[in-house]
CSV table of C-alpha atoms and ligand atoms in Angstrom, one decimal:
chain,number,residue,atom,x,y,z
A,1,MET,CA,140.7,19.9,-132.1
A,2,SER,CA,141.2,22.8,-129.8
A,3,VAL,CA,143.4,23.2,-126.6
A,4,ARG,CA,142.1,25.7,-123.8
A,5,THR,CA,143.2,26.4,-120.6
A,6,ILE,CA,141.2,27.2,-117.3
A,7,GLY,CA,142.2,28.3,-113.9
A,8,VAL,CA,142.0,26.3,-110.9
A,9,VAL,CA,142.5,27.5,-107.2
A,10,MET,CA,144.0,25.0,-105.2
A,11,ASN,CA,144.0,25.7,-101.5
A,12,GLY,CA,146.0,23.3,-99.2
A,13,VAL,CA,148.8,22.2,-101.5
A,14,THR,CA,151.3,22.6,-99.2
A,15,GLY,CA,149.7,19.5,-97.5
A,16,ARG,CA,150.4,15.8,-98.2
A,17,MET,CA,147.1,15.2,-100.3
A,18,GLY,CA,147.1,18.7,-101.9
A,19,TYR,CA,150.8,18.3,-103.1
A,20,ARG,CA,151.2,14.8,-103.9
A,21,GLN,CA,147.9,13.6,-105.2
A,22,HIS,CA,146.0,16.5,-106.3
A,23,LEU,CA,148.6,18.9,-107.6
A,24,VAL,CA,151.5,16.6,-108.8
A,25,ARG,CA,149.6,13.3,-109.5
A,26,SER,CA,146.6,14.7,-110.9
A,27,VAL,CA,146.4,18.4,-112.0
A,28,LEU,CA,150.0,18.6,-113.4
A,29,ALA,CA,149.9,15.0,-114.8
A,30,ILE,CA,146.8,16.0,-116.7
A,31,ASN,CA,148.8,18.9,-118.1
A,32,GLU,CA,151.6,16.4,-119.2
A,33,GLN,CA,149.2,14.3,-120.7
A,34,GLY,CA,147.8,17.2,-122.8
A,35,GLY,CA,144.9,18.2,-120.7
A,36,VAL,CA,141.4,16.7,-120.3
A,37,THR,CA,139.7,15.3,-123.4
A,38,LEU,CA,136.0,16.6,-123.9
A,39,SER,CA,133.5,14.5,-125.7
A,40,ASP,CA,134.0,16.8,-128.8
A,41,GLY,CA,137.7,16.1,-128.8
A,42,ASP,CA,138.7,19.3,-127.6
A,43,ARG,CA,141.2,19.3,-124.8
A,44,VAL,CA,141.2,21.6,-121.5
A,45,LYS,CA,144.5,22.1,-119.6
A,46,LEU,CA,144.5,23.3,-116.1
A,47,ARG,CA,146.2,26.5,-114.8
A,48,PRO,CA,146.6,25.8,-111.1
A,49,VAL,CA,146.6,29.0,-108.7
A,50,LEU,CA,148.2,27.9,-105.5
A,51,VAL,CA,146.6,29.2,-102.2
A,52,GLY,CA,147.8,28.8,-98.9
A,53,ARG,CA,148.9,30.5,-95.6
A,54,SER,CA,152.7,30.1,-96.1
A,55,ALA,CA,154.0,32.3,-99.0
A,56,GLY,CA,157.3,30.5,-98.5
A,57,LYS,CA,156.1,26.9,-98.8
A,58,LEU,CA,153.9,28.1,-102.0
A,59,ALA,CA,156.9,29.7,-103.4
A,60,ASP,CA,158.7,26.6,-103.1
A,61,ILE,CA,156.2,24.4,-104.7
A,62,ALA,CA,155.9,27.0,-107.3
A,63,ALA,CA,159.5,27.0,-108.4
A,64,ARG,CA,159.7,23.3,-108.3
A,65,HIS,CA,157.0,23.0,-110.6
A,66,ALA,CA,157.3,26.2,-112.6
A,67,ILE,CA,153.9,27.3,-111.6
A,68,PRO,CA,153.6,31.1,-111.9
A,69,ASP,CA,150.4,31.8,-109.9
A,70,PHE,CA,150.6,31.5,-106.2
A,71,THR,CA,149.0,33.6,-103.3
A,72,THR,CA,148.2,33.7,-99.6
A,73,ASP,CA,144.8,36.0,-100.7
A,74,LEU,CA,142.2,33.4,-101.4
A,75,ASP,CA,139.8,36.4,-101.9
A,76,ALA,CA,142.0,37.6,-104.7
A,77,ALA,CA,142.3,34.0,-106.4
A,78,LEU,CA,138.6,33.7,-106.1
A,79,ALA,CA,137.9,37.3,-107.6
A,80,ASP,CA,139.6,36.2,-110.8
A,81,ASP,CA,136.9,35.3,-113.4
A,82,ASP,CA,139.2,33.0,-115.2
A,83,ASN,CA,139.5,30.7,-112.2
A,84,LEU,CA,136.5,28.5,-112.6
A,85,ILE,CA,137.2,26.0,-110.0
A,86,TYR,CA,137.8,26.1,-106.2
A,87,PHE,CA,139.6,23.0,-105.1
A,88,ASP,CA,140.2,22.3,-101.3
A,89,ALA,CA,142.5,20.0,-99.3
A,90,GLN,CA,143.2,22.0,-96.4
A,91,VAL,CA,142.8,20.5,-92.9
A,92,THR,CA,139.3,19.5,-92.4
A,93,SER,CA,138.2,22.3,-89.8
A,94,ALA,CA,139.5,24.9,-92.2
A,95,ARG,CA,137.5,23.6,-95.0
A,96,VAL,CA,133.8,24.9,-94.6
A,97,LYS,CA,134.7,28.7,-94.2
A,98,ALA,CA,136.8,28.5,-97.5
A,99,VAL,CA,134.3,26.6,-99.5
A,100,LEU,CA,131.5,28.9,-98.4
A,101,LYS,CA,133.5,31.7,-99.6
A,102,ALA,CA,134.1,30.0,-102.9
A,103,ILE,CA,130.6,29.3,-103.5
A,104,GLU,CA,129.5,32.7,-102.8
A,105,ALA,CA,132.2,33.9,-105.5
A,106,GLY,CA,130.4,31.5,-107.9
A,107,LYS,CA,133.2,28.8,-108.5
A,108,HIS,CA,132.6,25.2,-109.1
A,109,ILE,CA,133.9,23.4,-106.0
A,110,TYR,CA,135.8,20.2,-105.7
A,111,ALA,CA,136.9,19.3,-102.1
A,112,GLU,CA,138.7,16.7,-100.0
A,113,LYS,CA,136.7,14.3,-97.7
A,114,PRO,CA,135.2,14.9,-95.2
A,115,THR,CA,133.6,18.1,-96.5
A,116,ALA,CA,132.8,19.2,-93.2
A,117,GLU,CA,133.2,18.1,-89.4
A,118,SER,CA,129.3,17.9,-88.9
A,119,ALA,CA,126.6,16.5,-91.0
A,120,GLN,CA,124.8,20.0,-90.7
A,121,GLU,CA,127.5,21.9,-92.1
A,122,ALA,CA,128.1,19.5,-94.8
A,123,LEU,CA,124.4,19.5,-95.9
A,124,ALA,CA,124.8,23.3,-95.5
A,125,LEU,CA,127.4,23.2,-98.0
A,126,ALA,CA,125.4,20.9,-100.3
A,127,GLU,CA,122.6,23.4,-100.0
A,128,ALA,CA,124.9,26.4,-100.7
A,129,ALA,CA,126.2,25.0,-103.7
A,130,THR,CA,122.8,23.9,-105.2
A,131,ALA,CA,121.3,27.4,-104.3
A,132,LYS,CA,124.3,29.2,-106.2
A,133,GLY,CA,124.0,26.9,-109.0
A,134,VAL,CA,127.6,25.7,-108.8
A,135,LYS,CA,128.8,22.2,-109.6
A,136,ASN,CA,130.1,20.3,-106.7
A,137,GLY,CA,132.1,17.2,-105.9
A,138,VAL,CA,134.0,15.4,-103.2
A,139,VAL,CA,137.0,13.3,-103.4
A,140,GLN,CA,136.0,9.5,-103.4
A,141,ASP,CA,139.6,8.1,-104.2
A,142,LYS,CA,138.8,4.4,-103.2
A,143,LEU,CA,136.1,3.8,-105.7
A,144,PHE,CA,138.9,4.0,-108.2
A,145,LEU,CA,141.5,1.8,-106.5
A,146,PRO,CA,142.1,-1.3,-108.9
A,147,GLY,CA,141.1,-3.9,-106.0
A,148,LEU,CA,138.1,-2.1,-105.5
A,149,LEU,CA,137.4,-1.8,-109.3
A,150,LYS,CA,137.8,-5.3,-109.6
A,151,LEU,CA,135.5,-6.1,-107.0
A,152,LYS,CA,132.9,-4.1,-108.7
A,153,ARG,CA,133.3,-6.1,-111.7
A,154,LEU,CA,132.6,-9.3,-109.8
A,155,ILE,CA,129.5,-7.7,-108.5
A,156,ASP,CA,128.5,-6.7,-111.8
A,157,GLY,CA,129.2,-9.8,-113.3
A,158,GLY,CA,127.2,-11.7,-110.8
A,159,PHE,CA,130.1,-13.6,-109.3
A,160,PHE,CA,128.8,-13.8,-105.6
A,161,GLY,CA,125.2,-14.7,-106.0
A,162,ARG,CA,123.6,-13.0,-102.8
A,163,ILE,CA,125.6,-11.0,-101.1
A,164,LEU,CA,125.9,-11.9,-97.2
A,165,SER,CA,128.7,-10.1,-95.7
A,166,VAL,CA,131.6,-7.5,-95.8
A,167,ARG,CA,134.7,-7.7,-93.7
A,168,GLY,CA,137.1,-4.7,-94.0
A,169,GLU,CA,140.4,-4.3,-92.2
A,170,PHE,CA,141.9,-1.1,-92.7
A,171,GLY,CA,145.0,0.2,-90.8
A,172,TYR,CA,148.6,0.2,-89.7
A,173,TRP,CA,150.9,1.6,-86.7
A,174,VAL,CA,151.2,5.2,-86.8
A,175,PHE,CA,154.2,5.8,-84.5
A,176,GLU,CA,153.8,7.9,-81.5
A,177,GLY,CA,156.3,10.3,-82.2
A,178,ASP,CA,158.7,9.7,-79.4
A,179,TRP,CA,161.1,7.1,-80.3
A,180,GLN,CA,160.2,7.3,-84.0
A,181,GLU,CA,158.6,10.1,-85.9
A,182,ALA,CA,154.8,9.8,-86.7
A,183,GLN,CA,154.4,9.1,-90.2
A,184,ARG,CA,150.9,11.1,-90.3
A,185,PRO,CA,150.3,14.8,-89.2
A,186,SER,CA,149.5,15.3,-85.5
A,187,TRP,CA,146.3,17.2,-86.0
A,188,ASN,CA,144.7,13.8,-86.8
A,189,TYR,CA,145.0,12.8,-83.3
A,190,ARG,CA,143.3,15.9,-81.9
A,191,GLY,CA,139.5,16.1,-81.7
A,192,GLU,CA,139.6,19.9,-81.4
A,193,ASP,CA,141.6,20.2,-84.7
A,194,GLY,CA,139.2,18.1,-86.6
A,195,GLY,CA,141.2,14.7,-86.1
A,196,GLY,CA,140.0,11.3,-85.4
A,197,ILE,CA,139.9,8.2,-87.3
A,198,VAL,CA,136.1,7.9,-87.6
A,199,LEU,CA,135.7,11.4,-89.1
A,200,ASP,CA,138.5,10.3,-91.5
A,201,MET,CA,137.6,6.9,-92.6
A,202,PHE,CA,133.9,6.5,-92.1
A,203,PRO,CA,133.0,8.9,-95.4
A,204,HIS,CA,135.5,6.6,-97.1
A,205,TRP,CA,133.3,3.5,-95.9
A,206,HIS,CA,130.0,5.2,-96.5
A,207,TYR,CA,130.7,5.7,-100.3
A,208,VAL,CA,132.2,2.5,-100.6
A,209,LEU,CA,129.5,0.4,-99.2
A,210,GLU,CA,126.9,2.7,-100.8
A,211,ASN,CA,128.4,2.5,-104.2
A,212,LEU,CA,129.2,-1.3,-104.5
A,213,PHE,CA,126.6,-3.0,-101.9
A,214,GLY,CA,123.8,-0.7,-101.1
A,215,ARG,CA,122.5,2.2,-98.6
A,216,VAL,CA,123.9,2.1,-95.1
A,217,GLU,CA,120.8,1.6,-92.9
A,218,SER,CA,122.3,1.5,-89.6
A,219,VAL,CA,125.6,1.6,-87.6
A,220,TYR,CA,127.0,0.4,-84.6
A,221,ALA,CA,130.6,1.6,-83.6
A,222,ARG,CA,133.0,1.6,-80.7
A,223,ALA,CA,135.5,4.5,-81.0
A,224,VAL,CA,138.5,4.6,-78.8
A,225,THR,CA,141.8,6.5,-78.5
A,226,HIS,CA,144.1,3.6,-77.6
A,227,ILE,CA,147.3,5.7,-77.3
A,228,PRO,CA,146.5,8.8,-75.1
A,229,SER,CA,149.5,10.9,-75.7
A,230,ARG,CA,151.8,11.5,-79.1
A,231,VAL,CA,154.6,13.8,-80.0
A,232,ASP,CA,154.0,16.3,-82.6
A,233,GLU,CA,156.2,17.6,-85.6
A,234,GLN,CA,158.0,20.0,-83.1
A,235,GLY,CA,158.9,17.3,-80.7
A,236,VAL,CA,156.1,18.3,-78.1
A,237,THR,CA,154.3,15.7,-76.3
A,238,TYR,CA,150.4,16.5,-76.7
A,239,GLN,CA,147.2,14.9,-75.4
A,240,ALA,CA,145.6,12.6,-78.2
A,241,THR,CA,142.1,13.7,-77.8
A,242,ALA,CA,140.7,12.1,-80.8
A,243,ASP,CA,139.8,8.3,-81.6
A,244,ASP,CA,142.7,6.4,-83.2
A,245,ALA,CA,140.6,3.2,-83.7
A,246,ALA,CA,136.9,2.3,-84.8
A,247,TYR,CA,135.4,-1.0,-84.6
A,248,GLY,CA,132.1,-0.7,-86.6
A,249,VAL,CA,129.1,-2.8,-87.7
A,250,PHE,CA,127.0,-1.4,-90.7
A,251,GLU,CA,123.7,-2.9,-91.8
A,252,LEU,CA,123.1,-2.5,-95.6
A,253,GLU,CA,119.8,-2.4,-97.6
A,254,GLY,CA,119.1,-6.1,-98.6
A,255,GLY,CA,120.3,-7.3,-95.2
A,256,VAL,CA,124.1,-7.3,-95.9
A,257,ILE,CA,126.3,-7.0,-92.9
A,258,ALA,CA,129.6,-5.2,-93.1
A,259,GLN,CA,132.0,-5.0,-90.3
A,260,ILE,CA,135.2,-2.9,-90.7
A,261,ASN,CA,137.7,-2.3,-88.3
A,262,SER,CA,140.0,1.0,-89.0
A,263,SER,CA,142.8,1.5,-86.7
A,264,TRP,CA,146.1,3.6,-86.5
A,265,THR,CA,147.2,1.3,-84.0
A,266,VAL,CA,147.5,-2.4,-85.4
A,267,ARG,CA,150.4,-4.1,-86.8
A,268,VAL,CA,149.8,-5.1,-90.3
A,269,ASN,CA,149.4,-8.8,-90.8
A,270,ARG,CA,147.6,-8.8,-94.4
A,271,ASP,CA,148.7,-8.4,-97.8
A,272,GLU,CA,147.6,-4.6,-98.0
A,273,LEU,CA,146.8,-1.8,-95.7
A,274,VAL,CA,143.2,-2.2,-96.6
A,275,GLU,CA,141.1,-5.4,-97.5
A,276,PHE,CA,137.8,-6.2,-97.8
A,277,GLN,CA,136.5,-9.8,-97.7
A,278,VAL,CA,133.0,-10.2,-99.3
A,279,ASP,CA,131.4,-13.6,-98.8
A,280,GLY,CA,128.1,-14.4,-101.2
A,281,THR,CA,126.3,-17.6,-101.5
A,282,HIS,CA,128.3,-18.3,-104.9
A,283,GLY,CA,131.6,-17.2,-104.0
A,284,SER,CA,133.9,-14.9,-102.3
A,285,ALA,CA,136.4,-12.3,-102.8
A,286,VAL,CA,139.2,-10.5,-100.8
A,287,ALA,CA,140.1,-7.1,-102.2
A,288,GLY,CA,142.8,-4.7,-101.5
A,289,LEU,CA,144.2,-1.7,-102.8
A,290,ARG,CA,145.6,-3.4,-106.0
A,291,ASN,CA,144.7,-7.0,-105.8
A,292,CYS,CA,141.6,-9.1,-105.9
A,293,ARG,CA,141.5,-12.8,-105.0
A,294,VAL,CA,138.5,-15.0,-105.5
A,295,GLN,CA,137.1,-18.5,-104.6
A,296,HIS,CA,134.1,-20.0,-106.3
A,297,ARG,CA,131.6,-22.4,-104.3
A,298,SER,CA,132.9,-25.1,-106.9
A,299,ALA,CA,136.5,-24.6,-105.6
A,300,THR,CA,135.5,-24.3,-102.0
A,301,PRO,CA,137.5,-26.6,-99.6
A,302,LYS,CA,135.4,-28.4,-96.7
A,303,PRO,CA,137.8,-27.7,-93.5
A,304,VAL,CA,136.7,-29.8,-90.5
A,305,TRP,CA,137.4,-28.5,-87.0
A,306,ASN,CA,140.2,-30.7,-85.5
A,307,PRO,CA,142.5,-28.9,-83.2
A,308,ASP,CA,144.2,-32.2,-82.2
A,309,LEU,CA,145.7,-32.3,-85.5
A,310,PRO,CA,148.4,-29.8,-87.0
A,311,VAL,CA,147.1,-28.0,-89.8
A,312,THR,CA,147.9,-29.0,-93.2
A,313,ALA,CA,145.5,-27.2,-95.7
A,314,ARG,CA,147.0,-24.0,-96.9
A,315,PHE,CA,143.7,-22.2,-97.2
A,316,ARG,CA,145.4,-19.0,-98.9
A,317,ASP,CA,146.3,-21.5,-101.7
A,318,ASP,CA,142.8,-22.1,-102.6
A,319,TRP,CA,142.0,-18.8,-103.9
A,320,GLN,CA,142.6,-17.4,-107.5
A,321,GLU,CA,143.9,-14.0,-108.6
A,322,VAL,CA,141.5,-11.7,-110.5
A,323,PRO,CA,143.4,-10.6,-113.6
A,324,ASP,CA,143.8,-6.6,-114.4
A,325,ASN,CA,142.5,-7.0,-117.7
A,326,MET,CA,142.9,-3.2,-118.3
A,327,GLU,CA,145.3,-0.3,-117.4
A,328,PHE,CA,144.6,1.4,-113.9
A,329,ASP,CA,145.3,5.3,-113.8
A,330,ASN,CA,145.7,7.0,-110.6
A,331,GLY,CA,142.2,7.4,-109.0
A,332,PHE,CA,142.5,11.0,-108.0
A,333,LYS,CA,143.3,11.9,-111.5
A,334,ILE,CA,140.5,10.0,-113.0
A,335,GLN,CA,138.2,11.8,-110.6
A,336,TRP,CA,139.6,15.2,-111.6
A,337,GLU,CA,139.2,14.5,-115.1
A,338,ALA,CA,135.6,13.6,-114.5
A,339,PHE,CA,135.0,16.7,-112.4
A,340,VAL,CA,136.2,19.0,-115.2
A,341,ARG,CA,134.1,17.3,-117.7
A,342,HIS,CA,131.3,17.7,-115.0
A,343,VAL,CA,131.8,21.4,-115.0
A,344,LEU,CA,132.5,22.1,-118.6
A,345,GLU,CA,130.0,19.9,-120.6
A,346,ASP,CA,127.9,19.0,-117.6
A,347,ALA,CA,129.1,15.0,-117.8
A,348,PRO,CA,127.8,12.9,-114.7
A,349,PHE,CA,129.5,13.3,-111.3
A,350,PRO,CA,127.7,11.2,-108.8
A,351,ASN,CA,130.4,12.1,-106.2
A,352,ASP,CA,128.7,15.5,-105.1
A,353,PHE,CA,128.6,17.5,-102.0
A,354,ALA,CA,125.1,15.5,-100.8
A,355,SER,CA,127.1,12.0,-101.2
A,356,GLY,CA,129.9,13.8,-99.0
A,357,ALA,CA,127.1,14.9,-96.5
A,358,ARG,CA,125.9,11.2,-96.2
A,359,GLY,CA,129.4,10.4,-95.4
A,360,VAL,CA,129.8,13.0,-92.8
A,361,GLN,CA,126.5,12.0,-91.3
A,362,LEU,CA,127.7,8.2,-90.8
A,363,ALA,CA,130.6,9.5,-89.1
A,364,GLU,CA,128.6,11.4,-86.8
A,365,LEU,CA,126.3,8.7,-86.2
A,366,GLY,CA,129.2,6.3,-85.6
A,367,LEU,CA,130.5,8.6,-82.7
A,368,ARG,CA,127.1,8.9,-81.3
A,369,SER,CA,126.6,5.1,-81.4
A,370,SER,CA,129.8,4.9,-79.6
A,371,ALA,CA,129.2,7.6,-77.0
A,372,GLU,CA,125.7,6.0,-76.3
A,373,GLY,CA,126.7,2.0,-76.6
A,374,ARG,CA,124.2,1.5,-79.0
A,375,ARG,CA,123.0,0.7,-82.8
A,376,ILE,CA,121.8,3.8,-84.6
A,377,GLU,CA,119.6,4.0,-87.6
A,378,VAL,CA,120.8,6.1,-90.5
A,379,PRO,CA,117.8,8.6,-91.8
A,380,GLN,CA,118.0,9.2,-95.3
A,381,LEU,CA,119.4,12.6,-96.0
B,1,NDP,N1,141.4,11.1,-99.8
B,1,NDP,C1,142.2,10.8,-99.2
B,1,NDP,O1,142.8,9.7,-99.4
B,1,NDP,C2,142.7,11.4,-98.0
B,1,NDP,C3,142.3,12.7,-97.8
B,1,NDP,N2,142.5,13.3,-96.7
B,1,NDP,C4,141.9,14.6,-96.5
B,1,NDP,O2,143.0,15.9,-97.0
B,1,NDP,C5,142.7,16.9,-95.9
B,1,NDP,C6,144.2,17.3,-95.8
B,1,NDP,O3,144.9,16.2,-94.9
B,1,NDP,P1,146.6,16.0,-95.3
B,1,NDP,O4,146.9,16.4,-96.6
B,1,NDP,O5,146.7,14.6,-94.8
B,1,NDP,O6,146.8,17.0,-94.1
B,1,NDP,P2,148.4,17.8,-94.2
B,1,NDP,O7,148.5,18.4,-92.6
B,1,NDP,O8,149.4,17.1,-94.6
B,1,NDP,O9,148.0,19.4,-94.9
B,1,NDP,C7,147.1,20.2,-94.5
B,1,NDP,C8,147.2,21.4,-95.3
B,1,NDP,O10,146.0,22.2,-94.7
B,1,NDP,C9,146.7,23.6,-94.1
B,1,NDP,N3,146.4,24.0,-92.9
B,1,NDP,C10,146.7,23.4,-91.8
B,1,NDP,N4,146.1,24.1,-90.8
B,1,NDP,C11,145.6,25.0,-91.2
B,1,NDP,C12,144.6,26.0,-90.6
B,1,NDP,N5,144.5,26.1,-89.5
B,1,NDP,N6,144.1,26.8,-91.5
B,1,NDP,C13,144.1,26.7,-92.8
B,1,NDP,N7,144.9,25.6,-93.6
B,1,NDP,C14,145.6,24.9,-92.7
B,1,NDP,C15,148.2,23.1,-94.4
B,1,NDP,O11,148.9,24.4,-94.5
B,1,NDP,P3,150.5,24.7,-94.1
B,1,NDP,O12,151.3,23.7,-94.9
B,1,NDP,O13,150.5,26.1,-94.2
B,1,NDP,O14,150.3,24.3,-92.6
B,1,NDP,C16,148.4,22.2,-95.6
B,1,NDP,O15,148.2,22.6,-96.6
B,1,NDP,C17,141.9,16.5,-94.6
B,1,NDP,O16,140.9,17.0,-94.7
B,1,NDP,C18,141.8,14.9,-94.7
B,1,NDP,O17,140.7,14.4,-94.2
B,1,NDP,C19,143.6,13.0,-96.0
B,1,NDP,C20,144.3,11.6,-96.3
B,1,NDP,C21,144.0,10.8,-97.4
B,2,NHF,O1,141.7,8.6,-96.8
B,2,NHF,C1,142.7,8.2,-96.2
B,2,NHF,C2,143.4,6.8,-96.5
B,2,NHF,O2,143.9,6.5,-95.7
B,2,NHF,C3,145.0,7.2,-95.1
B,2,NHF,C4,145.9,6.7,-94.4
B,2,NHF,O3,145.6,6.4,-92.8
B,2,NHF,C5,144.4,8.7,-94.3
B,2,NHF,O4,145.1,9.5,-94.1
B,2,NHF,C6,143.2,8.9,-95.2
B,2,NHF,O5,142.3,10.0,-94.8
């Protein structure tokens, strides 16, 4: 068994996702476990090369984790042939330019979602990567959440019979920033800076729906800005020009109807920050980030509507927890390992830029649907 090291240029590590999930919980965690194991038993460690626009912030992170390589010069990092992979977790609006540069430099590309702000640009990235012959992948972390893995297990095991509908509820209250600090970066609430819940969350819903239930054939959405002004990181009031809630209906192949609410203006009255209820002819399930509960047709109670009487049935007690049956690793790390194997030994990696572009397309069509007040067919890309 041999161990080798490859360089990974990581742009955006001073941000929330780039630092926590990608650098600490994925790349450094992979090295701590001894690297990515390839099919022949060899191991590959990752040498992060931190890139960003603030030398001070990069130096802090590098010192904290004893990382020798960091720079504000993306071109220099891309010019180094030992750096095989370029990873991007910058703000969405900065993604396309940097990724195109990295493709041009012949790097294999892994990027956060959404890959671009428009479907045209997202497609252009996919085409540029294909033309250059570089591997490409987009983060689709929700597929690896324990709750969704359990849901997939139920689907694969035929638990539902014919699936009829999916109801998704995502969101929580994001503070306005005046009397309590906002817990998400302010650019998310400015359209001109690449913000908006549709662009943020519809790419997630797209790959979840496509992978678990089938192709998304149409969308109807209403996107709104419920809170028109917020206060940013500097304490300055700004106009919230991006949508902070979206109410969407998606029709899937085979007639499944999915209805997903996404909101940063909702107070949580559910067990998890995202939950999907799936109803089928033979059974139903409610899956969250970690847990999944089911009710089989044979154990379905028969409620009778009678508002004259107090409710005595405890409907939630009639559901059964799906067991873990396995250890669940961090989903971002699992995807990093898969991408490294894809680059080095051509292992399958379905979450490519083409699938990323389909997600951006759904966001774009969702926004168009909202603006025009109509249901829109989703053309196959
Ligand atoms: N898969 C998932 O679950 C999630 C994915 N995301 C995606 O990750 C990306 C980053 O989001 P998040 O980490 O929340 O954002 P942050 O605001 O926390 O981080 C943004 C990063 O981009 C850099 N940056 C900011 N402005 C610019 C600019 N104008 N030009 C170049 N770089 C810039 C920042 O550098 P600096 O520190 O110097 O400002 C920082 O490194 C987004 O595309 C978002 O959609 C976000 C949340 C969850
Ligand atoms: O992917 C995501 C999951 O949820 C987060 C919380 O609002 C979002 O920031 C995000 O982009």
